[in-house]
PDB file of C-alpha atoms in Angstrom:
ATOM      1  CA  UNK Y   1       7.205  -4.911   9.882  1.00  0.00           C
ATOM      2  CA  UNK Y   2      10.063  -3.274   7.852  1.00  0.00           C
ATOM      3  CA  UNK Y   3      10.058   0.111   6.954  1.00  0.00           C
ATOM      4  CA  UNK Y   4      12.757   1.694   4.845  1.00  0.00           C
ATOM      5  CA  UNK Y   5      11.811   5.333   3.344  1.00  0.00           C
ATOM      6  CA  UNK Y   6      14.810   6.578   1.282  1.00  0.00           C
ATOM      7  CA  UNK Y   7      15.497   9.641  -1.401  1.00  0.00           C
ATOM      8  CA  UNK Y   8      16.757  10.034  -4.821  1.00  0.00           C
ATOM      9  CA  UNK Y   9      18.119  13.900  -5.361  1.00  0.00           C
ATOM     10  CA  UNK Y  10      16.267  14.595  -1.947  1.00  0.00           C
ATOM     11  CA  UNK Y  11      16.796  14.456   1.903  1.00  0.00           C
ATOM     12  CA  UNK Y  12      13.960  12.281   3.736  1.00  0.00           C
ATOM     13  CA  UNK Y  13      13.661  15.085   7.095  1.00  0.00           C
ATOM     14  CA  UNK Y  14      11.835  13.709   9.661  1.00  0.00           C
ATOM     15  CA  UNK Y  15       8.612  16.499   8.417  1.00  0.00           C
ATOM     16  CA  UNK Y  16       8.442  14.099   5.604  1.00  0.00           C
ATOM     17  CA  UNK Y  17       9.291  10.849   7.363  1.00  0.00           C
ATOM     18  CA  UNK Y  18       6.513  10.896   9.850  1.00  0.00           C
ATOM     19  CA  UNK Y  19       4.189  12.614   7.072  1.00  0.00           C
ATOM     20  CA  UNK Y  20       4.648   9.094   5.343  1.00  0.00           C
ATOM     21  CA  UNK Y  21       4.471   7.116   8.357  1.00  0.00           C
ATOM     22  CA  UNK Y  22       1.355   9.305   9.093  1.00  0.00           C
ATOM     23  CA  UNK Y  23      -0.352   7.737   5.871  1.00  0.00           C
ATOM     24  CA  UNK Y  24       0.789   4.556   5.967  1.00  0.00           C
ATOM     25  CA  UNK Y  25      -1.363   4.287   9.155  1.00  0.00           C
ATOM     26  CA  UNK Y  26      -4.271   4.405   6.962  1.00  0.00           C
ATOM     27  CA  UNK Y  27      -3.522   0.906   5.065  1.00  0.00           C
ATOM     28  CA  UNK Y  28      -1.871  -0.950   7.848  1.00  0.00           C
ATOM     29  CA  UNK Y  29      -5.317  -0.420   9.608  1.00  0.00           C
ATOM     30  CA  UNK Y  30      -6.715  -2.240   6.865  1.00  0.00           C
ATOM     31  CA  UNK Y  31      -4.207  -4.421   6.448  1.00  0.00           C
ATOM     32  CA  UNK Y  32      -2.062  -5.959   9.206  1.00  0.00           C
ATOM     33  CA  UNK Y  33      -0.360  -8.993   7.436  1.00  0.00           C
ATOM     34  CA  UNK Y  34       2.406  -6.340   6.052  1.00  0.00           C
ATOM     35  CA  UNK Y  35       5.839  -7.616   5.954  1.00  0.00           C
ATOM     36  CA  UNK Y  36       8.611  -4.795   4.406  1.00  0.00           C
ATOM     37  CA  UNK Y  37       7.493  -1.530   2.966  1.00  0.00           C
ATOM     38  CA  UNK Y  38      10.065   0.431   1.273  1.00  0.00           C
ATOM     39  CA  UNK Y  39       8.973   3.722   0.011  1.00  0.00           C
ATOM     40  CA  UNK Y  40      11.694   5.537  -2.490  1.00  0.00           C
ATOM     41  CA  UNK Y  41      10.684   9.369  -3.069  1.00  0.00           C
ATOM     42  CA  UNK Y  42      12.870  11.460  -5.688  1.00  0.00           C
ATOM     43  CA  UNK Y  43      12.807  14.480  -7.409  1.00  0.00           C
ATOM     44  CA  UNK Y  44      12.969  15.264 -11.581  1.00  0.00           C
ATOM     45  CA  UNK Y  45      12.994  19.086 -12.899  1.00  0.00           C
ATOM     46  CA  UNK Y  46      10.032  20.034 -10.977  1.00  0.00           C
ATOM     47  CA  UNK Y  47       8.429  16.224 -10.663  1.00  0.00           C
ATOM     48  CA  UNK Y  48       8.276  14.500  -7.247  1.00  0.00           C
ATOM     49  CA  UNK Y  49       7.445  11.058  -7.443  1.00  0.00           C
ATOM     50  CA  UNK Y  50       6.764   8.907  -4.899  1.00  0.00           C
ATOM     51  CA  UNK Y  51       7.040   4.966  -5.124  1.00  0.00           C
ATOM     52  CA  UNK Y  52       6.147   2.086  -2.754  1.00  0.00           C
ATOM     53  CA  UNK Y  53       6.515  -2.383  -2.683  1.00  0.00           C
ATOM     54  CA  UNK Y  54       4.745  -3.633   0.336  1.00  0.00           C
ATOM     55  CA  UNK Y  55       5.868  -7.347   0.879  1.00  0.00           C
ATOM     56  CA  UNK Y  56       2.552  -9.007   1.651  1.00  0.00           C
ATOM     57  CA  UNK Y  57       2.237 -12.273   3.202  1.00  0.00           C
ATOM     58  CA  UNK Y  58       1.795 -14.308  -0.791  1.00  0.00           C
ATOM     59  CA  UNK Y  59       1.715 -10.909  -2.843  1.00  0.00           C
ATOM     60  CA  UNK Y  60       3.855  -8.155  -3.534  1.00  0.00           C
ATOM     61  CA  UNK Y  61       2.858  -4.565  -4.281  1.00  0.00           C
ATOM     62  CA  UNK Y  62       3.643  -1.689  -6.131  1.00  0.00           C
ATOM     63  CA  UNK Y  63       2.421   1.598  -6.868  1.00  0.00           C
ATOM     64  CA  UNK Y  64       3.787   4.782  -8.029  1.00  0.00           C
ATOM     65  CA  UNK Y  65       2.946   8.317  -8.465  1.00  0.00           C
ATOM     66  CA  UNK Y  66       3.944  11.710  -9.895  1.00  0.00           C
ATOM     67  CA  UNK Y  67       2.688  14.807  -8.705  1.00  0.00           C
ATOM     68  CA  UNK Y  68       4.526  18.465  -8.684  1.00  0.00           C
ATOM     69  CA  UNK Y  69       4.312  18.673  -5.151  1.00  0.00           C
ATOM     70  CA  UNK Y  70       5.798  15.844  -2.658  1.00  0.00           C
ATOM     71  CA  UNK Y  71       3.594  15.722  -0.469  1.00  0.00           C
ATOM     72  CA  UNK Y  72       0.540  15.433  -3.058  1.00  0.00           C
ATOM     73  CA  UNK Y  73       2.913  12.793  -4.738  1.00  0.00           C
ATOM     74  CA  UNK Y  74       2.589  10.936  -1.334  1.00  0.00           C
ATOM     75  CA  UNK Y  75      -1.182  11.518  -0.992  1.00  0.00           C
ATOM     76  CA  UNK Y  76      -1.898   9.842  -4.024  1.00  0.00           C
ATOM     77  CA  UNK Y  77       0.895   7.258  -3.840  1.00  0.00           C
ATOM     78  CA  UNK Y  78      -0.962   6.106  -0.324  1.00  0.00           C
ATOM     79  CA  UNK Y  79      -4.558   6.239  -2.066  1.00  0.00           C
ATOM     80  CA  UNK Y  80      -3.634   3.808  -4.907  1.00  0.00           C
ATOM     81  CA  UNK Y  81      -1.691   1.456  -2.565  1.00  0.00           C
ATOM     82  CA  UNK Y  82      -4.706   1.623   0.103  1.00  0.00           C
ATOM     83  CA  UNK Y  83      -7.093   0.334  -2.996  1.00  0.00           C
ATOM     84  CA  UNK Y  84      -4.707  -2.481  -3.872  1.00  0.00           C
ATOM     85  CA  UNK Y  85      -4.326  -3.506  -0.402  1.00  0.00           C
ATOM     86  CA  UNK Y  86      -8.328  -3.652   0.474  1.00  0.00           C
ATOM     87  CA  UNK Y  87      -8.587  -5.322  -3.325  1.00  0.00           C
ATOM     88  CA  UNK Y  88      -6.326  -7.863  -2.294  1.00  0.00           C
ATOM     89  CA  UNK Y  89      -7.543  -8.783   0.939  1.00  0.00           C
ATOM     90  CA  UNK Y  90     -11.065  -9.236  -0.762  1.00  0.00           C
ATOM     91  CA  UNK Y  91      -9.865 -11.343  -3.184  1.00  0.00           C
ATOM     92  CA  UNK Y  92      -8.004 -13.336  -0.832  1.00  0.00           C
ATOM     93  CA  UNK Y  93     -10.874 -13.997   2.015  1.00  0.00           C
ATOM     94  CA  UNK Y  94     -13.580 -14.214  -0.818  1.00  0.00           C
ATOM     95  CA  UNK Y  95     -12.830 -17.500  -1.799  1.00  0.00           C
ATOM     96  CA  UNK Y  96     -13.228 -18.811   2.261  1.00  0.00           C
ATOM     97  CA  UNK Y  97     -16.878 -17.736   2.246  1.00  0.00           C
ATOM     98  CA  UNK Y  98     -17.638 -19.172  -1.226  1.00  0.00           C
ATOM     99  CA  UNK Y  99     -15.849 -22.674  -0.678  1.00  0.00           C
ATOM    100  CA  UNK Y 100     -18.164 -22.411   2.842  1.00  0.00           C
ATOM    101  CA  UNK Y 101     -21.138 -21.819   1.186  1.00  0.00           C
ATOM    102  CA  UNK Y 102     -20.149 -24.672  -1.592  1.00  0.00           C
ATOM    103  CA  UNK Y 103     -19.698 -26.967   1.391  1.00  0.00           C
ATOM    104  CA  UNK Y 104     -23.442 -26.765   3.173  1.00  0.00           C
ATOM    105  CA  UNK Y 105     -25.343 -29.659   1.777  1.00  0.00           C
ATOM    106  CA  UNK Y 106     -28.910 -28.689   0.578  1.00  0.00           C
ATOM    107  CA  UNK Y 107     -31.989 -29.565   2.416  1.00  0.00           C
ATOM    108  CA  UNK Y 108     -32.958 -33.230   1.322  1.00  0.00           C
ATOM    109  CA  UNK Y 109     -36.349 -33.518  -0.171  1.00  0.00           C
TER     110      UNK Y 109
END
């Protein structure tokens, strides 16, 4: 996995590198078919915004969010990613158990 955290009008410091690292635990535990994440965090006036694309094996994923605090920018930035992630891996093993169930033959009379 590739991981590339980089700033607009900011400095990444390590504080905020491993706080990001830190939450991106939380999805990858869900999740462990991650290929790139590249997280871009910047700074407007007095709006931080955080955004993310995780390169999923078949899907690609991206979430945003503005907060006027960075570090609440990144909490909520990793809570919407988190509930695309676990949406997409339902929707993606779903079909496996329905196509199973499809293929039992019914009890002959």
């Amino acid at each position: 996995m590739n991981l590339s955290i980089s700033g607009h009008h900011l400095i990444v410091t390590p504080a905020i590198r491993e706080y990001v690292l830190n939450k991106l635990t939380r999805v990858l535990r869900h999740f462990d078919h991650v290929i790139d994440i590249q997280v871009l965090l910047s700074v407007e006036k007095l709006r931080h915004s955080a955004e993310i694309t995780m390169h999923l094996r078949g899907k690609d994923v991206h979430c945003e969010a503005q907060e006027e605090n960075l570090y609440a920018a990144i909490d909520a930035l990793v809570d919407k990613v988190d509930r695309q992630v676990i949406k997409y891996k339902d929707k993606v093993q779903r079909p496996r158990v329905e196509e199973a169930i499809k293929r039992v033959p019914p009890p002959s009379p």
